[in-house]
mmCIF file of C-alpha atoms in Angstrom:
data_model
loop_
_atom_site.group_PDB
_atom_site.id
_atom_site.type_symbol
_atom_site.label_atom_id
_atom_site.label_comp_id
_atom_site.label_asym_id
_atom_site.label_seq_id
_atom_site.Cartn_x
_atom_site.Cartn_y
_atom_site.Cartn_z
ATOM 1 C CA MET Y 1 -88.185 58.737 -46.822
ATOM 2 C CA SER Y 2 -86.891 62.005 -48.254
ATOM 3 C CA PHE Y 3 -86.951 65.247 -46.301
ATOM 4 C CA ASN Y 4 -87.852 67.281 -49.391
ATOM 5 C CA THR Y 5 -91.078 65.312 -49.824
ATOM 6 C CA LEU Y 6 -92.355 65.461 -46.241
ATOM 7 C CA SER Y 7 -96.022 66.190 -45.831
ATOM 8 C CA ASP Y 8 -97.379 68.337 -43.006
ATOM 9 C CA THR Y 9 -98.447 65.184 -41.150
ATOM 10 C CA GLN Y 10 -94.973 63.654 -41.465
ATOM 11 C CA THR Y 11 -93.372 66.917 -40.343
ATOM 12 C CA ILE Y 12 -95.571 66.930 -37.263
ATOM 13 C CA SER Y 13 -94.589 63.277 -36.639
ATOM 14 C CA TYR Y 14 -90.881 64.158 -36.689
ATOM 15 C CA GLN Y 15 -91.475 67.157 -34.450
ATOM 16 C CA GLN Y 16 -93.491 65.018 -32.039
ATOM 17 C CA THR Y 17 -90.696 62.434 -31.887
ATOM 18 C CA LEU Y 18 -88.186 65.153 -31.075
ATOM 19 C CA ALA Y 19 -90.533 66.680 -28.513
ATOM 20 C CA ASP Y 20 -91.045 63.306 -26.806
ATOM 21 C CA TYR Y 21 -87.296 62.792 -26.720
ATOM 22 C CA GLN Y 22 -86.727 66.236 -25.241
ATOM 23 C CA LYS Y 23 -89.408 65.636 -22.616
ATOM 24 C CA THR Y 24 -87.310 62.916 -21.079
ATOM 25 C CA ASP Y 25 -86.736 63.943 -17.487
ATOM 26 C CA THR Y 26 -82.971 63.965 -17.274
ATOM 27 C CA ASN Y 27 -83.207 64.846 -13.603
ATOM 28 C CA SER Y 28 -85.393 61.852 -12.774
ATOM 29 C CA CYS Y 29 -84.093 59.570 -10.049
ATOM 30 C CA PHE Y 30 -83.370 56.277 -11.745
ATOM 31 C CA GLN Y 31 -82.238 54.886 -8.403
ATOM 32 C CA ASP Y 32 -85.842 55.075 -7.209
ATOM 33 C CA LEU Y 33 -87.056 52.709 -9.950
ATOM 34 C CA SER Y 34 -87.417 48.989 -9.412
ATOM 35 C CA ASP Y 35 -85.133 46.673 -11.383
ATOM 36 C CA SER Y 36 -87.803 45.753 -13.938
ATOM 37 C CA ASN Y 37 -88.923 49.381 -14.399
ATOM 38 C CA LEU Y 38 -85.333 50.566 -14.804
ATOM 39 C CA VAL Y 39 -84.642 47.960 -17.500
ATOM 40 C CA SER Y 40 -87.926 48.798 -19.234
ATOM 41 C CA CYS Y 41 -87.077 52.513 -19.143
ATOM 42 C CA PHE Y 42 -83.661 51.843 -20.637
ATOM 43 C CA GLU Y 43 -85.147 49.732 -23.445
ATOM 44 C CA ASN Y 44 -87.518 52.600 -24.342
ATOM 45 C CA LEU Y 45 -84.644 55.084 -24.370
ATOM 46 C CA VAL Y 46 -82.585 52.835 -26.648
ATOM 47 C CA ARG Y 47 -85.497 52.527 -29.085
ATOM 48 C CA SER Y 48 -85.859 56.307 -29.091
ATOM 49 C CA GLU Y 49 -82.126 56.732 -29.628
ATOM 50 C CA ARG Y 50 -82.152 54.395 -32.629
ATOM 51 C CA LYS Y 51 -85.128 56.168 -34.136
ATOM 52 C CA ILE Y 52 -83.490 59.560 -33.675
ATOM 53 C CA THR Y 53 -80.242 58.218 -35.191
ATOM 54 C CA ALA Y 54 -82.093 56.984 -38.291
ATOM 55 C CA GLN Y 55 -83.723 60.405 -38.664
ATOM 56 C CA VAL Y 56 -80.350 62.150 -38.211
ATOM 57 C CA LEU Y 57 -78.909 60.014 -41.022
ATOM 58 C CA GLU Y 58 -81.804 60.897 -43.326
ATOM 59 C CA CYS Y 59 -81.345 64.570 -42.526
ATOM 60 C CA ILE Y 60 -77.584 64.446 -43.172
ATOM 61 C CA GLY Y 61 -78.264 62.646 -46.435
ATOM 62 C CA GLU Y 62 -80.595 65.406 -47.603
ATOM 63 C CA ILE Y 63 -78.090 68.094 -46.589
ATOM 64 C CA ASP Y 64 -75.482 66.197 -48.603
ATOM 65 C CA LYS Y 65 -77.761 66.107 -51.658
ATOM 66 C CA ARG Y 66 -78.464 69.838 -51.506
ATOM 67 C CA LYS Y 67 -74.828 70.705 -50.679
ATOM 68 C CA LEU Y 68 -76.050 73.058 -47.967
ATOM 69 C CA PHE Y 69 -72.685 72.912 -46.225
ATOM 70 C CA LEU Y 70 -71.286 75.031 -49.077
ATOM 71 C CA GLU Y 71 -73.632 77.877 -48.153
ATOM 72 C CA LYS Y 72 -72.327 77.623 -44.580
ATOM 73 C CA GLY Y 73 -68.794 78.268 -45.797
ATOM 74 C CA TYR Y 74 -67.478 74.693 -45.620
ATOM 75 C CA THR Y 75 -65.890 72.811 -48.491
ATOM 76 C CA SER Y 76 -67.054 69.383 -47.326
ATOM 77 C CA LEU Y 77 -69.833 67.745 -45.356
ATOM 78 C CA PHE Y 78 -67.182 66.282 -43.050
ATOM 79 C CA ASP Y 79 -65.879 69.716 -42.008
ATOM 80 C CA TYR Y 80 -69.452 70.937 -41.543
ATOM 81 C CA LEU Y 81 -70.295 68.148 -39.072
ATOM 82 C CA VAL Y 82 -67.001 68.347 -37.186
ATOM 83 C CA LYS Y 83 -66.609 72.124 -36.909
ATOM 84 C CA ASP Y 84 -70.229 73.286 -36.747
ATOM 85 C CA PHE Y 85 -71.750 70.454 -34.669
ATOM 86 C CA GLY Y 86 -68.777 69.198 -32.671
ATOM 87 C CA TYR Y 87 -68.782 65.591 -33.920
ATOM 88 C CA SER Y 88 -65.493 63.762 -33.548
ATOM 89 C CA PRO Y 89 -63.852 62.862 -36.883
ATOM 90 C CA GLY Y 90 -64.768 59.188 -36.439
ATOM 91 C CA ALA Y 91 -68.383 59.922 -35.469
ATOM 92 C CA ALA Y 92 -68.761 62.346 -38.392
ATOM 93 C CA MET Y 93 -67.394 59.795 -40.884
ATOM 94 C CA ARG Y 94 -69.715 57.058 -39.587
ATOM 95 C CA ARG Y 95 -72.738 59.307 -40.017
ATOM 96 C CA ILE Y 96 -71.704 60.374 -43.503
ATOM 97 C CA ASP Y 97 -71.218 56.747 -44.564
ATOM 98 C CA GLY Y 98 -74.566 55.775 -43.019
ATOM 99 C CA ALA Y 99 -76.377 58.714 -44.627
ATOM 100 C CA ARG Y 100 -75.022 57.994 -48.110
ATOM 101 C CA LEU Y 101 -75.804 54.294 -47.792
ATOM 102 C CA LEU Y 102 -79.324 55.248 -46.654
ATOM 103 C CA ASN Y 103 -79.710 57.516 -49.708
ATOM 104 C CA GLU Y 104 -78.727 54.571 -51.891
ATOM 105 C CA LEU Y 105 -80.900 52.004 -50.045
ATOM 106 C CA PRO Y 106 -83.764 53.855 -48.278
ATOM 107 C CA GLU Y 107 -85.359 50.610 -47.055
ATOM 108 C CA ILE Y 108 -82.594 50.009 -44.490
ATOM 109 C CA SER Y 109 -83.911 52.888 -42.347
ATOM 110 C CA GLU Y 110 -86.239 50.457 -40.553
ATOM 111 C CA LYS Y 111 -83.299 48.132 -39.870
ATOM 112 C CA PHE Y 112 -81.399 50.986 -38.239
ATOM 113 C CA GLU Y 113 -84.407 51.749 -36.040
ATOM 114 C CA SER Y 114 -84.859 48.112 -35.000
ATOM 115 C CA GLY Y 115 -81.163 47.586 -34.313
ATOM 116 C CA ILE Y 116 -80.764 44.811 -36.902
ATOM 117 C CA LEU Y 117 -78.118 46.971 -38.562
ATOM 118 C CA THR Y 118 -75.839 49.450 -36.821
ATOM 119 C CA LEU Y 119 -74.090 52.613 -37.873
ATOM 120 C CA SER Y 120 -70.747 50.855 -37.497
ATOM 121 C CA GLN Y 121 -71.805 48.125 -39.938
ATOM 122 C CA ALA Y 122 -72.858 50.729 -42.512
ATOM 123 C CA THR Y 123 -69.407 52.290 -42.213
ATOM 124 C CA GLN Y 124 -67.717 48.902 -42.637
ATOM 125 C CA VAL Y 125 -69.678 48.196 -45.844
ATOM 126 C CA GLN Y 126 -68.807 51.603 -47.279
ATOM 127 C CA ARG Y 127 -65.152 51.241 -46.289
ATOM 128 C CA ALA Y 128 -64.981 47.760 -47.852
ATOM 129 C CA SER Y 129 -66.496 49.169 -51.038
ATOM 130 C CA ARG Y 130 -63.826 51.867 -51.187
ATOM 131 C CA GLU Y 131 -61.051 49.355 -50.462
ATOM 132 C CA LEU Y 132 -62.246 47.075 -53.279
ATOM 133 C CA LYS Y 133 -62.337 50.003 -55.659
ATOM 134 C CA LYS Y 134 -58.815 51.011 -54.663
ATOM 135 C CA THR Y 135 -57.123 47.596 -54.700
ATOM 136 C CA LYS Y 136 -59.010 45.751 -57.460
ATOM 137 C CA ASN Y 137 -60.727 48.591 -59.341
ATOM 138 C CA LYS Y 138 -64.113 46.929 -58.751
ATOM 139 C CA THR Y 139 -67.332 48.773 -57.943
ATOM 140 C CA ILE Y 140 -70.075 47.351 -55.726
ATOM 141 C CA ASN Y 141 -73.551 48.225 -57.004
ATOM 142 C CA SER Y 142 -76.690 48.760 -54.904
ATOM 143 C CA ALA Y 143 -77.934 45.192 -55.319
ATOM 144 C CA GLN Y 144 -74.631 43.788 -54.094
ATOM 145 C CA LYS Y 145 -74.634 46.140 -51.100
ATOM 146 C CA ARG Y 146 -78.173 45.053 -50.269
ATOM 147 C CA GLU Y 147 -77.009 41.434 -50.290
ATOM 148 C CA LEU Y 148 -73.997 42.254 -48.129
ATOM 149 C CA LEU Y 149 -76.197 44.004 -45.577
ATOM 150 C CA SER Y 150 -78.485 40.972 -45.371
ATOM 151 C CA GLN Y 151 -75.451 38.793 -44.599
ATOM 152 C CA ILE Y 152 -74.222 40.918 -41.686
ATOM 153 C CA GLU Y 153 -77.523 41.529 -39.880
ATOM 154 C CA ASN Y 154 -77.274 41.063 -36.076
ATOM 155 C CA LEU Y 155 -73.498 40.418 -36.233
ATOM 156 C CA ASN Y 156 -70.980 42.129 -33.990
ATOM 157 C CA GLN Y 157 -68.113 44.234 -35.319
ATOM 158 C CA LYS Y 158 -65.550 41.434 -35.473
ATOM 159 C CA GLU Y 159 -67.960 39.018 -37.160
ATOM 160 C CA THR Y 160 -68.965 41.735 -39.644
ATOM 161 C CA GLU Y 161 -65.341 42.391 -40.604
ATOM 162 C CA GLN Y 162 -64.714 38.664 -41.104
ATOM 163 C CA THR Y 163 -67.884 38.171 -43.178
ATOM 164 C CA LEU Y 164 -67.153 41.132 -45.458
ATOM 165 C CA ALA Y 165 -63.549 39.991 -45.941
ATOM 166 C CA ASP Y 166 -64.755 36.507 -46.929
ATOM 167 C CA LEU Y 167 -67.587 37.640 -49.220
ATOM 168 C CA LEU Y 168 -65.575 40.322 -51.024
ATOM 169 C CA ASN Y 169 -62.288 38.390 -50.960
ATOM 170 C CA LEU Y 170 -60.513 41.445 -49.668
ATOM 171 C CA PRO Y 171 -56.715 41.138 -49.850
ATOM 172 C CA VAL Y 172 -54.768 40.761 -46.618
ATOM 173 C CA MET Y 173 -52.225 43.542 -46.379
ATOM 174 C CA PRO Y 174 -49.669 42.550 -43.698
ATOM 175 C CA VAL Y 175 -48.584 45.702 -41.931
ATOM 176 C CA GLN Y 176 -45.762 46.183 -39.456
ATOM 177 C CA LYS Y 177 -45.101 49.782 -38.582
ATOM 178 C CA GLU Y 178 -43.306 51.398 -35.655
ATOM 179 C CA VAL Y 179 -43.901 55.019 -34.682
ATOM 180 C CA VAL Y 180 -41.810 56.659 -31.934
ATOM 181 C CA HIS Y 181 -43.459 59.492 -30.009
ATOM 182 C CA LYS Y 182 -42.088 62.492 -28.147
ATOM 183 C CA ASN Y 183 -42.171 60.782 -24.741
ATOM 184 C CA HIS Y 184 -40.250 57.787 -26.197
ATOM 185 C CA SER Y 185 -43.361 55.605 -26.239
ATOM 186 C CA VAL Y 186 -43.859 53.523 -29.383
ATOM 187 C CA THR Y 187 -46.975 52.668 -31.387
ATOM 188 C CA LEU Y 188 -46.730 49.270 -33.088
ATOM 189 C CA THR Y 189 -49.000 48.276 -35.964
ATOM 190 C CA ILE Y 190 -48.818 44.511 -36.533
ATOM 191 C CA THR Y 191 -50.886 42.086 -38.609
ATOM 192 C CA PHE Y 192 -51.440 38.686 -36.954
ATOM 193 C CA SER Y 193 -52.667 35.566 -38.705
ATOM 194 C CA ALA Y 194 -55.848 33.832 -37.522
ATOM 195 C CA GLU Y 195 -53.800 31.156 -35.738
ATOM 196 C CA GLN Y 196 -51.534 33.712 -34.067
ATOM 197 C CA ILE Y 197 -54.362 35.872 -32.742
ATOM 198 C CA GLN Y 198 -56.167 32.757 -31.458
ATOM 199 C CA ILE Y 199 -53.069 31.751 -29.485
ATOM 200 C CA LEU Y 200 -52.677 35.283 -28.107
ATOM 201 C CA GLU Y 201 -56.350 35.499 -27.098
ATOM 202 C CA GLN Y 202 -56.095 32.146 -25.314
ATOM 203 C CA ALA Y 203 -53.011 33.356 -23.426
ATOM 204 C CA GLN Y 204 -54.753 36.637 -22.588
ATOM 205 C CA ASN Y 205 -57.705 34.741 -21.083
ATOM 206 C CA MET Y 206 -55.397 32.489 -19.056
ATOM 207 C CA ILE Y 207 -53.565 35.425 -17.430
ATOM 208 C CA SER Y 208 -56.666 37.598 -16.946
ATOM 209 C CA HIS Y 209 -56.286 37.418 -13.147
ATOM 210 C CA SER Y 210 -52.745 38.805 -13.382
ATOM 211 C CA VAL Y 211 -53.532 41.260 -16.209
ATOM 212 C CA PRO Y 212 -57.101 42.428 -15.474
ATOM 213 C CA HIS Y 213 -57.255 45.086 -18.189
ATOM 214 C CA LYS Y 214 -57.763 43.682 -21.660
ATOM 215 C CA SER Y 215 -54.800 45.547 -23.095
ATOM 216 C CA TRP Y 216 -52.507 43.956 -25.653
ATOM 217 C CA ALA Y 217 -49.615 46.131 -24.459
ATOM 218 C CA ASP Y 218 -50.013 44.844 -20.880
ATOM 219 C CA THR Y 219 -50.570 41.268 -22.056
ATOM 220 C CA LEU Y 220 -47.491 41.105 -24.285
ATOM 221 C CA THR Y 221 -45.327 42.834 -21.644
ATOM 222 C CA TYR Y 222 -46.433 40.360 -18.947
ATOM 223 C CA LEU Y 223 -45.755 37.350 -21.191
ATOM 224 C CA ALA Y 224 -42.352 38.771 -22.192
ATOM 225 C CA GLN Y 225 -41.377 39.328 -18.532
ATOM 226 C CA LYS Y 226 -42.357 35.756 -17.670
ATOM 227 C CA GLU Y 227 -40.276 34.377 -20.530
ATOM 228 C CA ILE Y 228 -37.280 36.564 -19.614
ATOM 229 C CA SER Y 229 -37.500 35.410 -15.986
ATOM 230 C CA ARG Y 230 -37.731 31.761 -17.054
ATOM 231 C CA ARG Y 231 -34.767 31.937 -19.409
ATOM 232 C CA THR Y 232 -32.680 33.945 -16.906
ATOM 233 C CA SER Y 233 -33.279 31.282 -14.266
ATOM 234 C CA ILE Y 234 -32.270 28.527 -16.696
ATOM 235 C CA ARG Y 235 -29.062 30.358 -17.640
ATOM 236 C CA LEU Y 236 -28.214 30.946 -13.976
ATOM 237 C CA GLU Y 237 -28.618 27.254 -13.196
ATOM 238 C CA LYS Y 238 -26.410 26.343 -16.159
ATOM 239 C CA THR Y 239 -23.763 28.853 -15.020
ATOM 240 C CA ILE Y 240 -23.740 27.453 -11.473
ATOM 241 C CA THR Y 241 -23.538 23.884 -12.768
ATOM 242 C CA ALA Y 242 -20.684 24.773 -15.116
ATOM 243 C CA ALA Y 243 -18.788 26.615 -12.346
ATOM 244 C CA THR Y 244 -19.162 23.641 -9.993
ATOM 245 C CA ALA Y 245 -17.902 21.259 -12.673
ATOM 246 C CA VAL Y 246 -14.871 23.475 -13.371
ATOM 247 C CA GLU Y 247 -14.055 23.684 -9.665
ATOM 248 C CA LYS Y 248 -14.275 19.917 -9.250
ATOM 249 C CA GLN Y 249 -12.042 19.400 -12.276
ATOM 250 C CA SER Y 250 -9.518 21.877 -10.887
ATOM 251 C CA ASN Y 251 -9.449 20.054 -7.545
ATOM 252 C CA LYS Y 252 -8.915 16.738 -9.320
ATOM 253 C CA LYS Y 253 -5.941 18.212 -11.178
ATOM 254 C CA LYS Y 254 -4.472 19.528 -7.932
ATOM 255 C CA ILE Y 255 -4.866 16.115 -6.313
ATOM 256 C CA ALA Y 256 -3.216 14.455 -9.305
ATOM 257 C CA GLU Y 257 -0.296 16.898 -9.167
ATOM 258 C CA LYS Y 258 0.168 16.331 -5.442
ATOM 259 C CA THR Y 259 0.098 12.569 -5.970
ATOM 260 C CA PHE Y 260 2.664 12.833 -8.726
ATOM 261 C CA GLN Y 261 4.911 15.051 -6.580
ATOM 262 C CA ALA Y 262 4.572 12.652 -3.656
ATOM 263 C CA ASN Y 263 5.527 9.674 -5.785
ATOM 264 C CA HIS Y 264 8.437 11.561 -7.325
ATOM 265 C CA ALA Y 265 9.695 12.658 -3.896
ATOM 266 C CA THR Y 266 9.492 9.092 -2.630
ATOM 267 C CA GLN Y 267 11.627 7.841 -5.475
ATOM 268 C CA THR Y 268 14.263 10.606 -5.411
ATOM 269 C CA ASN Y 269 14.551 11.575 -1.773
ATOM 270 C CA HIS Y 270 16.014 8.603 0.093
ATOM 271 C CA ALA Y 271 17.326 10.697 2.967
ATOM 272 C CA ASN Y 272 13.981 11.071 4.716
ATOM 273 C CA PRO Y 273 11.381 9.202 2.684
ATOM 274 C CA THR Y 274 9.023 8.563 5.504
ATOM 275 C CA ASN Y 275 8.497 12.223 6.459
ATOM 276 C CA HIS Y 276 8.021 13.292 2.818
ATOM 277 C CA ALA Y 277 5.472 10.579 2.193
ATOM 278 C CA ILE Y 278 3.566 11.468 5.325
ATOM 279 C CA GLN Y 279 3.551 15.172 4.351
ATOM 280 C CA ASP Y 280 2.354 14.455 0.798
ATOM 281 C CA LYS Y 281 -0.390 12.109 1.994
ATOM 282 C CA TYR Y 282 -1.448 14.765 4.466
ATOM 283 C CA ASP Y 283 -1.713 17.342 1.650
ATOM 284 C CA ILE Y 284 -3.762 14.936 -0.475
ATOM 285 C CA GLN Y 285 -6.099 14.186 2.426
ATOM 286 C CA THR Y 286 -6.439 17.932 3.074
ATOM 287 C CA ASN Y 287 -7.471 18.531 -0.548
ATOM 288 C CA HIS Y 288 -9.998 15.705 -0.321
ATOM 289 C CA THR Y 289 -11.301 17.168 2.914
ATOM 290 C CA ASN Y 290 -11.660 20.632 1.366
ATOM 291 C CA LEU Y 291 -13.500 19.192 -1.618
ATOM 292 C CA ASN Y 292 -15.817 17.209 0.641
ATOM 293 C CA ASN Y 293 -16.416 20.283 2.809
ATOM 294 C CA HIS Y 294 -17.272 22.280 -0.295
ATOM 295 C CA ALA Y 295 -19.799 19.637 -1.370
ATOM 296 C CA ILE Y 296 -21.231 19.445 2.161
ATOM 297 C CA GLN Y 297 -21.608 23.246 2.289
ATOM 298 C CA TYR Y 298 -23.264 23.261 -1.163
ATOM 299 C CA ASN Y 299 -25.741 20.545 -0.107
ATOM 300 C CA TYR Y 300 -26.359 22.300 3.193
ATOM 301 C CA ALA Y 301 -27.206 25.548 1.359
ATOM 302 C CA ILE Y 302 -29.664 23.719 -0.859
ATOM 303 C CA GLN Y 303 -31.244 21.949 2.154
ATOM 304 C CA THR Y 304 -31.417 25.229 4.078
ATOM 305 C CA ASN Y 305 -33.122 26.976 1.167
ATOM 306 C CA HIS Y 306 -35.591 24.086 0.890
ATOM 307 C CA ALA Y 307 -36.182 24.159 4.636
ATOM 308 C CA ASN Y 308 -36.851 27.915 4.511
ATOM 309 C CA ARG Y 309 -39.388 27.423 1.761
ATOM 310 C CA THR Y 310 -41.005 24.566 3.679
ATOM 311 C CA ASN Y 311 -41.168 26.674 6.850
ATOM 312 C CA PHE Y 312 -42.654 29.572 4.884
ATOM 313 C CA THR Y 313 -45.322 27.297 3.391
ATOM 314 C CA THR Y 314 -46.004 25.802 6.823
ATOM 315 C CA ARG Y 315 -46.392 29.268 8.370
ATOM 316 C CA ALA Y 316 -48.671 30.379 5.524
ATOM 317 C CA ASN Y 317 -50.835 27.253 5.842
ATOM 318 C CA TYR Y 318 -50.961 27.700 9.619
ATOM 319 C CA ALA Y 319 -52.069 31.331 9.214
ATOM 320 C CA ILE Y 320 -54.796 30.338 6.729
ATOM 321 C CA GLN Y 321 -55.989 27.479 8.951
ATOM 322 C CA ASN Y 322 -55.901 29.718 12.047
ATOM 323 C CA ASN Y 323 -57.898 32.431 10.251
ATOM 324 C CA TYR Y 324 -60.407 29.881 8.958
ATOM 325 C CA ALA Y 325 -60.706 28.302 12.426
ATOM 326 C CA THR Y 326 -61.438 31.746 13.900
ATOM 327 C CA GLN Y 327 -64.141 32.396 11.302
ATOM 328 C CA THR Y 328 -65.652 28.951 11.887
ATOM 329 C CA ASP Y 329 -65.602 29.490 15.644
ATOM 330 C CA GLN Y 330 -67.350 32.851 15.264
ATOM 331 C CA SER Y 331 -69.920 31.325 12.947
ATOM 332 C CA THR Y 332 -70.521 28.445 15.369
ATOM 333 C CA HIS Y 333 -71.136 30.760 18.321
ATOM 334 C CA SER Y 334 -73.359 33.240 16.451
ATOM 335 C CA PRO Y 335 -76.874 33.753 17.811
ATOM 336 C CA ASN Y 336 -78.442 31.993 14.845
ATOM 337 C CA GLN Y 337 -76.157 28.941 15.159
ATOM 338 C CA ARG Y 338 -75.089 28.794 11.490
ATOM 339 C CA ASN Y 339 -74.124 25.426 10.070
ATOM 340 C CA THR Y 340 -70.400 24.762 10.266
ATOM 341 C CA PHE Y 341 -68.608 23.158 7.341
ATOM 342 C CA LYS Y 342 -65.140 22.005 6.534
ATOM 343 C CA ARG Y 343 -63.799 23.615 3.372
ATOM 344 C CA ARG Y 344 -61.651 21.340 1.262
ATOM 345 C CA ALA Y 345 -59.677 22.252 -1.806
ATOM 346 C CA ILE Y 346 -61.146 21.193 -5.127
ATOM 347 C CA ALA Y 347 -59.111 18.398 -6.676
ATOM 348 C CA THR Y 348 -56.696 19.435 -9.424
ATOM 349 C CA ARG Y 349 -58.164 16.948 -11.903
ATOM 350 C CA VAL Y 350 -61.616 18.481 -11.323
ATOM 351 C CA ARG Y 351 -60.253 22.002 -11.822
ATOM 352 C CA LYS Y 352 -58.618 20.985 -15.096
ATOM 353 C CA LYS Y 353 -61.840 19.358 -16.244
ATOM 354 C CA LEU Y 354 -63.861 22.531 -15.563
ATOM 355 C CA ILE Y 355 -61.437 25.302 -16.558
ATOM 356 C CA HIS Y 356 -60.082 24.203 -19.925
ATOM 357 C CA PRO Y 357 -59.055 26.353 -22.938
ATOM 358 C CA LEU Y 358 -62.647 26.454 -24.269
ATOM 359 C CA ALA Y 359 -64.335 27.132 -20.909
ATOM 360 C CA VAL Y 360 -66.796 30.045 -20.662
ATOM 361 C CA CYS Y 361 -68.911 31.652 -17.937
ATOM 362 C CA GLU Y 362 -72.092 29.586 -17.431
ATOM 363 C CA HIS Y 363 -74.216 32.378 -15.925
ATOM 364 C CA LYS Y 364 -77.711 32.702 -17.425
ATOM 365 C CA ASP Y 365 -80.099 35.623 -17.089
ATOM 366 C CA SER Y 366 -83.869 35.401 -16.681
ATOM 367 C CA LYS Y 367 -84.280 34.949 -20.454
ATOM 368 C CA GLY Y 368 -81.773 32.113 -20.653
ATOM 369 C CA ARG Y 369 -78.994 34.129 -22.299
ATOM 370 C CA ARG Y 370 -75.512 33.015 -21.254
ATOM 371 C CA CYS Y 371 -72.624 35.312 -20.351
ATOM 372 C CA LEU Y 372 -69.969 33.322 -22.317
ATOM 373 C CA ASN Y 373 -67.124 35.446 -20.900
ATOM 374 C CA THR Y 374 -63.742 33.715 -21.172
ATOM 375 C CA ARG Y 375 -61.832 35.938 -18.726
ATOM 376 C CA PHE Y 376 -61.488 35.865 -14.913
ATOM 377 C CA LEU Y 377 -63.021 32.370 -14.784
ATOM 378 C CA GLN Y 378 -63.603 30.883 -11.326
ATOM 379 C CA ILE Y 379 -65.108 27.651 -9.979
ATOM 380 C CA ASP Y 380 -68.339 28.222 -8.061
ATOM 381 C CA HIS Y 381 -70.382 25.891 -5.851
ATOM 382 C CA ILE Y 382 -73.972 25.789 -7.141
ATOM 383 C CA GLN Y 383 -75.097 25.005 -3.605
ATOM 384 C CA SER Y 384 -72.666 26.760 -1.272
ATOM 385 C CA LEU Y 385 -70.596 24.750 1.202
ATOM 386 C CA SER Y 386 -72.216 26.618 4.093
ATOM 387 C CA ARG Y 387 -75.594 25.185 3.027
ATOM 388 C CA GLY Y 388 -74.408 21.613 2.677
ATOM 389 C CA GLY Y 389 -72.896 21.728 -0.802
ATOM 390 C CA THR Y 390 -69.988 19.500 -1.790
ATOM 391 C CA ASN Y 391 -67.002 19.574 -4.118
ATOM 392 C CA HIS Y 392 -68.640 16.979 -6.361
ATOM 393 C CA LEU Y 393 -68.519 17.799 -10.055
ATOM 394 C CA ASP Y 394 -72.339 17.997 -10.250
ATOM 395 C CA ASN Y 395 -72.296 20.840 -7.686
ATOM 396 C CA LEU Y 396 -69.662 22.908 -9.510
ATOM 397 C CA GLN Y 397 -69.945 25.429 -12.317
ATOM 398 C CA VAL Y 398 -67.685 27.944 -14.059
ATOM 399 C CA LEU Y 399 -68.466 31.642 -13.550
ATOM 400 C CA CYS Y 400 -66.566 34.791 -14.379
ATOM 401 C CA GLY Y 401 -65.504 36.923 -11.426
ATOM 402 C CA VAL Y 402 -68.327 39.447 -11.877
ATOM 403 C CA HIS Y 403 -71.136 36.864 -11.917
ATOM 404 C CA ASN Y 404 -69.536 34.860 -9.108
ATOM 405 C CA ARG Y 405 -69.647 37.965 -6.888
ATOM 406 C CA LEU Y 406 -73.201 38.704 -8.037
ATOM 407 C CA LYS Y 407 -74.306 35.192 -7.012
ATOM 408 C CA TYR Y 408 -72.580 35.562 -3.636
ATOM 409 C CA GLN Y 409 -74.255 38.925 -2.961
ATOM 410 C CA ARG Y 410 -77.662 37.536 -3.902
ATOM 411 C CA GLU Y 411 -77.209 34.504 -1.632
ATOM 412 C CA SER Y 412 -76.029 36.757 1.213
ATOM 413 C CA ARG Y 413 -79.154 38.933 0.888
ATOM 414 C CA GLU Y 414 -81.381 35.848 0.868
ATOM 415 C CA ALA Y 415 -79.630 34.455 3.959
ATOM 416 C CA LEU Y 416 -80.058 37.791 5.742
ATOM 417 C CA LEU Y 417 -83.762 37.850 4.927
ATOM 418 C CA ARG Y 418 -84.148 34.305 6.246
ATOM 419 C CA GLU Y 419 -82.420 35.280 9.502
ATOM 420 C CA GLU Y 420 -84.639 38.340 9.933
ATOM 421 C CA ALA Y 421 -87.741 36.214 9.318
#
């Protein structure tokens, strides 16, 4: 639809849409709405937002055709949107790309309104077209763009990028750039292969409990620190082993020298052979004793360290058991006489079977859609232990931390309602 061909009825329709959007009570108390009404209200607002966005793109496209930004004193549509309307550079560029694609293919306006296509996807198609023109001197016509858009409908950003790269055979330009900033921080631009990024993503999911924020800088730093610590420990052990071996070899040489001196003294000193022999044997025995004492002290240090660790583990287990026993005792003596249960750790083989490299969150909403999150994965009892559940594999499921807490809160509310009834 072109703005320069709008009838009076269509103009009124646009004005009515804007008026309805402006009538939205921004001061309304969303917290007073029920869950279903709140979700329904949000869905209506999203539909309105998409419709307004499609109309904004059409309007920008018409301004671009008429070059009205020149009359406003700007040399480009980009400057007009950024400086006169406060769009960020990225937001302005996305709207310009979407508007020009909409001018070329007016039928995609309905797809923008329905959400089948997004503004980001329009930008990706336009950017890919420019990249192909720059690298291979090839131009994508309207029919080819229409086909590309049909291939990326309902895809997310990452899937869209991959599909466009495959369909257009865009060249991979490996980039590795390092930029040092004023505060000595560094920005790294690196191109990873598909196999490399898959390995990194798997590692990032595995350490999500230690690195909660999905930041590559934090992830790579954590992995590097772990590797440095591991290699430092290995080198320290090698150094200690080498030092012990050198010391033992030195003691053996000293013993050999003493033995040689004792034998030589026995042969050459006939005046008082008995005393010399006794003295030399005493020195040899003293060296042996020192060496044995050194070994005993080394073993004692190792045993002491092990004992300290064992005592620490014992104290920690005792504290956990004591805390759990206190909670169980309180639960047993509550007015409602809650069922007591004995919590047992889930077997390691069961944990490995549930949380494997391809594991995802199994939470489903009311429409059957799964969460599929791969981070912060935890093992949850479908029927809680307090209600008679077991650690059997059939009673276990994998949930992300957010949905595990959500399930716990829901079960707690239900239990409270049962107690009040």
